[in-house]
């Protein structure tokens, strides 16, 4: 029988810019075809700039992001939930499942930065700090902080939606690298 190669796929969050909505996914698919990258598309909610996809590697994600016009960024997804409590559970599961890979990437004398972004909201420095402190449960974030040239950048991304009041809680919270 022929040898079947099975690629282990990883979850990535694609953050599209909020323009030319009908062309975002076709551009992504076209770039995957151009680079001969295997992929699986996830669901994309109407009005949302986010889509979870399966890709073989961070290198594949970088190739796509570097050539795309309608993609703001592609991030390795560590957790995705409706609220911070559920997100913490998701992240703990991710960390325990991917312990070997994470220890290879985030070991020794490494530095990091934690950024807070949102779709539908801007954050003051105080609000960003309050959000960052919600991740103090992560032992991995006890290393050295380097804001200008970190080895790793982690992102907390809130999806609030367009034209929402400042009091509106996020409908989705994601933690990425």
PDB file of C-alpha atoms in Angstrom:
ATOM      1  CA  UNK A   1       0.000   0.000   0.000  1.00  0.00           C
ATOM      2  CA  UNK A   2       1.131   3.597  -0.623  1.00  0.00           C
ATOM      3  CA  UNK A   3       2.634   5.527   2.240  1.00  0.00           C
ATOM      4  CA  UNK A   4       0.211   8.094   3.625  1.00  0.00           C
ATOM      5  CA  UNK A   5       1.755  11.181   5.187  1.00  0.00           C
ATOM      6  CA  UNK A   6      -0.413  12.710   7.872  1.00  0.00           C
ATOM      7  CA  UNK A   7       0.322  16.354   8.633  1.00  0.00           C
ATOM      8  CA  UNK A   8      -0.404  17.417  12.191  1.00  0.00           C
ATOM      9  CA  UNK A   9      -2.388  20.612  11.913  1.00  0.00           C
ATOM     10  CA  UNK A  10      -2.362  23.427  14.467  1.00  0.00           C
ATOM     11  CA  UNK A  11      -5.015  26.014  15.185  1.00  0.00           C
ATOM     12  CA  UNK A  12      -4.346  29.582  14.129  1.00  0.00           C
ATOM     13  CA  UNK A  13      -6.464  32.711  14.444  1.00  0.00           C
ATOM     14  CA  UNK A  14      -6.699  34.760  11.258  1.00  0.00           C
ATOM     15  CA  UNK A  15      -7.542  38.423  11.907  1.00  0.00           C
ATOM     16  CA  UNK A  16      -8.786  39.964   8.681  1.00  0.00           C
ATOM     17  CA  UNK A  17      -8.952  43.690   8.096  1.00  0.00           C
ATOM     18  CA  UNK A  18     -12.550  44.873   7.982  1.00  0.00           C
ATOM     19  CA  UNK A  19     -12.659  45.739   4.269  1.00  0.00           C
ATOM     20  CA  UNK A  20     -13.640  43.857   1.093  1.00  0.00           C
ATOM     21  CA  UNK A  21     -15.469  41.242   3.162  1.00  0.00           C
ATOM     22  CA  UNK A  22     -16.281  38.971   0.219  1.00  0.00           C
ATOM     23  CA  UNK A  23     -12.610  38.695  -0.795  1.00  0.00           C
ATOM     24  CA  UNK A  24     -11.003  37.846   2.550  1.00  0.00           C
ATOM     25  CA  UNK A  25     -11.432  34.072   2.545  1.00  0.00           C
ATOM     26  CA  UNK A  26     -10.758  33.688  -1.209  1.00  0.00           C
ATOM     27  CA  UNK A  27      -7.472  35.594  -0.768  1.00  0.00           C
ATOM     28  CA  UNK A  28      -6.506  33.258   2.083  1.00  0.00           C
ATOM     29  CA  UNK A  29      -7.355  30.166   0.010  1.00  0.00           C
ATOM     30  CA  UNK A  30      -5.491  31.541  -3.007  1.00  0.00           C
ATOM     31  CA  UNK A  31      -2.339  32.140  -0.957  1.00  0.00           C
ATOM     32  CA  UNK A  32      -2.543  28.618   0.477  1.00  0.00           C
ATOM     33  CA  UNK A  33      -2.746  27.282  -3.089  1.00  0.00           C
ATOM     34  CA  UNK A  34       0.150  29.500  -4.216  1.00  0.00           C
ATOM     35  CA  UNK A  35       2.415  28.170  -1.459  1.00  0.00           C
ATOM     36  CA  UNK A  36       0.978  24.626  -1.607  1.00  0.00           C
ATOM     37  CA  UNK A  37      -0.105  24.861   2.041  1.00  0.00           C
ATOM     38  CA  UNK A  38      -2.628  22.381   3.379  1.00  0.00           C
ATOM     39  CA  UNK A  39      -5.395  24.055   5.416  1.00  0.00           C
ATOM     40  CA  UNK A  40      -8.827  23.649   6.938  1.00  0.00           C
ATOM     41  CA  UNK A  41     -11.173  26.606   7.317  1.00  0.00           C
ATOM     42  CA  UNK A  42     -13.236  27.111  10.442  1.00  0.00           C
ATOM     43  CA  UNK A  43     -16.471  29.011  10.855  1.00  0.00           C
ATOM     44  CA  UNK A  44     -16.542  32.773  10.419  1.00  0.00           C
ATOM     45  CA  UNK A  45     -19.381  34.665  12.056  1.00  0.00           C
ATOM     46  CA  UNK A  46     -21.036  37.396   9.975  1.00  0.00           C
ATOM     47  CA  UNK A  47     -19.556  40.765  10.928  1.00  0.00           C
ATOM     48  CA  UNK A  48     -16.511  39.214  12.596  1.00  0.00           C
ATOM     49  CA  UNK A  49     -12.965  39.757  11.323  1.00  0.00           C
ATOM     50  CA  UNK A  50     -11.798  36.495  12.951  1.00  0.00           C
ATOM     51  CA  UNK A  51     -11.612  32.956  11.644  1.00  0.00           C
ATOM     52  CA  UNK A  52      -9.933  29.931  13.195  1.00  0.00           C
ATOM     53  CA  UNK A  53      -8.045  27.828  10.647  1.00  0.00           C
ATOM     54  CA  UNK A  54      -5.911  24.707  10.740  1.00  0.00           C
ATOM     55  CA  UNK A  55      -2.411  25.063   9.265  1.00  0.00           C
ATOM     56  CA  UNK A  56       0.622  22.766   9.361  1.00  0.00           C
ATOM     57  CA  UNK A  57       3.026  25.239  10.994  1.00  0.00           C
ATOM     58  CA  UNK A  58       3.847  28.757  12.116  1.00  0.00           C
ATOM     59  CA  UNK A  59       6.088  29.039   9.041  1.00  0.00           C
ATOM     60  CA  UNK A  60       3.072  28.382   6.802  1.00  0.00           C
ATOM     61  CA  UNK A  61       1.087  31.034   8.681  1.00  0.00           C
ATOM     62  CA  UNK A  62       3.938  33.518   8.261  1.00  0.00           C
ATOM     63  CA  UNK A  63       4.159  32.913   4.498  1.00  0.00           C
ATOM     64  CA  UNK A  64       0.445  33.617   4.116  1.00  0.00           C
ATOM     65  CA  UNK A  65       0.448  36.687   6.383  1.00  0.00           C
ATOM     66  CA  UNK A  66       3.446  38.241   4.635  1.00  0.00           C
ATOM     67  CA  UNK A  67       1.755  38.130   1.227  1.00  0.00           C
ATOM     68  CA  UNK A  68      -1.842  38.880   2.222  1.00  0.00           C
ATOM     69  CA  UNK A  69      -3.420  42.274   1.776  1.00  0.00           C
ATOM     70  CA  UNK A  70      -6.644  41.606   3.690  1.00  0.00           C
ATOM     71  CA  UNK A  71      -5.074  39.891   6.730  1.00  0.00           C
ATOM     72  CA  UNK A  72      -4.012  41.953   9.734  1.00  0.00           C
ATOM     73  CA  UNK A  73      -2.261  38.956  11.300  1.00  0.00           C
ATOM     74  CA  UNK A  74      -2.229  35.206  11.830  1.00  0.00           C
ATOM     75  CA  UNK A  75      -1.640  34.036  15.392  1.00  0.00           C
ATOM     76  CA  UNK A  76      -1.062  30.644  17.014  1.00  0.00           C
ATOM     77  CA  UNK A  77      -4.246  30.093  19.023  1.00  0.00           C
ATOM     78  CA  UNK A  78      -3.756  29.034  22.647  1.00  0.00           C
ATOM     79  CA  UNK A  79      -7.300  29.721  23.850  1.00  0.00           C
ATOM     80  CA  UNK A  80     -10.670  30.948  22.551  1.00  0.00           C
ATOM     81  CA  UNK A  81     -13.712  31.423  24.785  1.00  0.00           C
ATOM     82  CA  UNK A  82     -16.768  33.524  25.566  1.00  0.00           C
ATOM     83  CA  UNK A  83     -15.289  34.881  28.831  1.00  0.00           C
ATOM     84  CA  UNK A  84     -12.041  35.065  30.793  1.00  0.00           C
ATOM     85  CA  UNK A  85     -12.958  32.235  33.167  1.00  0.00           C
ATOM     86  CA  UNK A  86     -13.484  29.797  30.286  1.00  0.00           C
ATOM     87  CA  UNK A  87     -10.399  31.171  28.535  1.00  0.00           C
ATOM     88  CA  UNK A  88      -8.255  30.313  31.564  1.00  0.00           C
ATOM     89  CA  UNK A  89      -9.470  26.695  31.389  1.00  0.00           C
ATOM     90  CA  UNK A  90      -8.749  26.561  27.638  1.00  0.00           C
ATOM     91  CA  UNK A  91      -5.236  27.946  28.096  1.00  0.00           C
ATOM     92  CA  UNK A  92      -4.435  25.483  30.899  1.00  0.00           C
ATOM     93  CA  UNK A  93      -5.578  22.623  28.648  1.00  0.00           C
ATOM     94  CA  UNK A  94      -3.456  23.954  25.771  1.00  0.00           C
ATOM     95  CA  UNK A  95      -0.388  24.327  27.999  1.00  0.00           C
ATOM     96  CA  UNK A  96      -0.658  20.789  29.358  1.00  0.00           C
ATOM     97  CA  UNK A  97      -1.313  19.277  25.911  1.00  0.00           C
ATOM     98  CA  UNK A  98       1.570  21.166  24.247  1.00  0.00           C
ATOM     99  CA  UNK A  99       4.032  21.145  27.148  1.00  0.00           C
ATOM    100  CA  UNK A 100       6.997  19.747  25.154  1.00  0.00           C
ATOM    101  CA  UNK A 101       6.641  22.207  22.263  1.00  0.00           C
ATOM    102  CA  UNK A 102       6.195  25.179  24.612  1.00  0.00           C
ATOM    103  CA  UNK A 103       9.196  24.230  26.749  1.00  0.00           C
ATOM    104  CA  UNK A 104      11.344  24.159  23.590  1.00  0.00           C
ATOM    105  CA  UNK A 105      10.154  27.626  22.549  1.00  0.00           C
ATOM    106  CA  UNK A 106       9.902  29.314  25.937  1.00  0.00           C
ATOM    107  CA  UNK A 107      12.808  27.984  27.958  1.00  0.00           C
ATOM    108  CA  UNK A 108      16.101  29.296  29.197  1.00  0.00           C
ATOM    109  CA  UNK A 109      16.725  33.012  29.116  1.00  0.00           C
ATOM    110  CA  UNK A 110      13.848  34.163  26.925  1.00  0.00           C
ATOM    111  CA  UNK A 111      11.854  37.396  26.940  1.00  0.00           C
ATOM    112  CA  UNK A 112       8.238  38.163  26.149  1.00  0.00           C
ATOM    113  CA  UNK A 113       5.688  40.897  25.683  1.00  0.00           C
ATOM    114  CA  UNK A 114       1.939  40.697  26.328  1.00  0.00           C
ATOM    115  CA  UNK A 115      -0.238  42.922  24.149  1.00  0.00           C
ATOM    116  CA  UNK A 116      -3.942  43.689  24.453  1.00  0.00           C
ATOM    117  CA  UNK A 117      -5.990  44.367  21.324  1.00  0.00           C
ATOM    118  CA  UNK A 118      -9.644  44.411  20.485  1.00  0.00           C
ATOM    119  CA  UNK A 119     -12.087  44.554  17.644  1.00  0.00           C
ATOM    120  CA  UNK A 120     -14.635  47.238  18.474  1.00  0.00           C
ATOM    121  CA  UNK A 121     -12.783  48.753  21.429  1.00  0.00           C
ATOM    122  CA  UNK A 122      -9.771  50.865  22.340  1.00  0.00           C
ATOM    123  CA  UNK A 123      -8.049  50.380  25.706  1.00  0.00           C
ATOM    124  CA  UNK A 124      -6.401  52.815  28.070  1.00  0.00           C
ATOM    125  CA  UNK A 125      -3.093  51.790  29.666  1.00  0.00           C
ATOM    126  CA  UNK A 126      -4.978  51.084  32.904  1.00  0.00           C
ATOM    127  CA  UNK A 127      -7.510  48.827  31.128  1.00  0.00           C
ATOM    128  CA  UNK A 128      -4.701  46.968  29.364  1.00  0.00           C
ATOM    129  CA  UNK A 129      -2.929  46.370  32.683  1.00  0.00           C
ATOM    130  CA  UNK A 130      -6.151  45.057  34.287  1.00  0.00           C
ATOM    131  CA  UNK A 131      -6.577  42.595  31.413  1.00  0.00           C
ATOM    132  CA  UNK A 132      -2.926  41.503  31.552  1.00  0.00           C
ATOM    133  CA  UNK A 133      -3.188  40.750  35.267  1.00  0.00           C
ATOM    134  CA  UNK A 134      -5.919  38.185  34.494  1.00  0.00           C
ATOM    135  CA  UNK A 135      -3.133  35.983  33.095  1.00  0.00           C
ATOM    136  CA  UNK A 136      -1.006  35.846  36.250  1.00  0.00           C
ATOM    137  CA  UNK A 137      -2.009  32.158  36.552  1.00  0.00           C
ATOM    138  CA  UNK A 138       0.334  31.381  33.636  1.00  0.00           C
ATOM    139  CA  UNK A 139       3.720  30.348  35.016  1.00  0.00           C
ATOM    140  CA  UNK A 140       5.130  30.777  31.533  1.00  0.00           C
ATOM    141  CA  UNK A 141       4.616  34.551  31.854  1.00  0.00           C
ATOM    142  CA  UNK A 142       6.875  34.832  34.898  1.00  0.00           C
ATOM    143  CA  UNK A 143       9.972  35.400  32.719  1.00  0.00           C
ATOM    144  CA  UNK A 144      11.634  38.607  31.661  1.00  0.00           C
ATOM    145  CA  UNK A 145       9.538  41.287  29.979  1.00  0.00           C
ATOM    146  CA  UNK A 146      11.059  43.066  26.991  1.00  0.00           C
ATOM    147  CA  UNK A 147       8.718  45.574  25.344  1.00  0.00           C
ATOM    148  CA  UNK A 148      11.008  46.621  22.495  1.00  0.00           C
ATOM    149  CA  UNK A 149      12.527  43.365  21.208  1.00  0.00           C
ATOM    150  CA  UNK A 150      10.952  40.287  22.857  1.00  0.00           C
ATOM    151  CA  UNK A 151      11.632  36.686  21.848  1.00  0.00           C
ATOM    152  CA  UNK A 152       7.891  35.912  22.064  1.00  0.00           C
ATOM    153  CA  UNK A 153       4.826  38.154  21.752  1.00  0.00           C
ATOM    154  CA  UNK A 154       1.552  37.015  23.293  1.00  0.00           C
ATOM    155  CA  UNK A 155      -1.763  38.671  22.468  1.00  0.00           C
ATOM    156  CA  UNK A 156      -5.006  38.968  24.368  1.00  0.00           C
ATOM    157  CA  UNK A 157      -7.656  39.754  21.775  1.00  0.00           C
ATOM    158  CA  UNK A 158     -11.210  40.751  22.658  1.00  0.00           C
ATOM    159  CA  UNK A 159     -13.992  40.744  20.115  1.00  0.00           C
ATOM    160  CA  UNK A 160     -16.637  43.239  21.142  1.00  0.00           C
ATOM    161  CA  UNK A 161     -18.189  44.082  17.777  1.00  0.00           C
ATOM    162  CA  UNK A 162     -18.833  47.282  15.904  1.00  0.00           C
ATOM    163  CA  UNK A 163     -20.632  50.294  17.385  1.00  0.00           C
ATOM    164  CA  UNK A 164     -20.952  48.858  20.910  1.00  0.00           C
ATOM    165  CA  UNK A 165     -20.986  50.898  24.108  1.00  0.00           C
ATOM    166  CA  UNK A 166     -17.929  51.006  26.361  1.00  0.00           C
ATOM    167  CA  UNK A 167     -19.783  48.884  28.929  1.00  0.00           C
ATOM    168  CA  UNK A 168     -20.489  46.049  26.497  1.00  0.00           C
ATOM    169  CA  UNK A 169     -18.552  42.951  27.586  1.00  0.00           C
ATOM    170  CA  UNK A 170     -16.607  41.098  24.901  1.00  0.00           C
ATOM    171  CA  UNK A 171     -18.518  38.348  23.128  1.00  0.00           C
ATOM    172  CA  UNK A 172     -15.260  36.459  22.597  1.00  0.00           C
ATOM    173  CA  UNK A 173     -11.786  36.487  24.169  1.00  0.00           C
ATOM    174  CA  UNK A 174      -8.703  34.869  22.629  1.00  0.00           C
ATOM    175  CA  UNK A 175      -5.133  34.261  23.753  1.00  0.00           C
ATOM    176  CA  UNK A 176      -2.548  33.871  21.010  1.00  0.00           C
ATOM    177  CA  UNK A 177       1.144  33.866  20.270  1.00  0.00           C
TER     178      UNK A 177
END
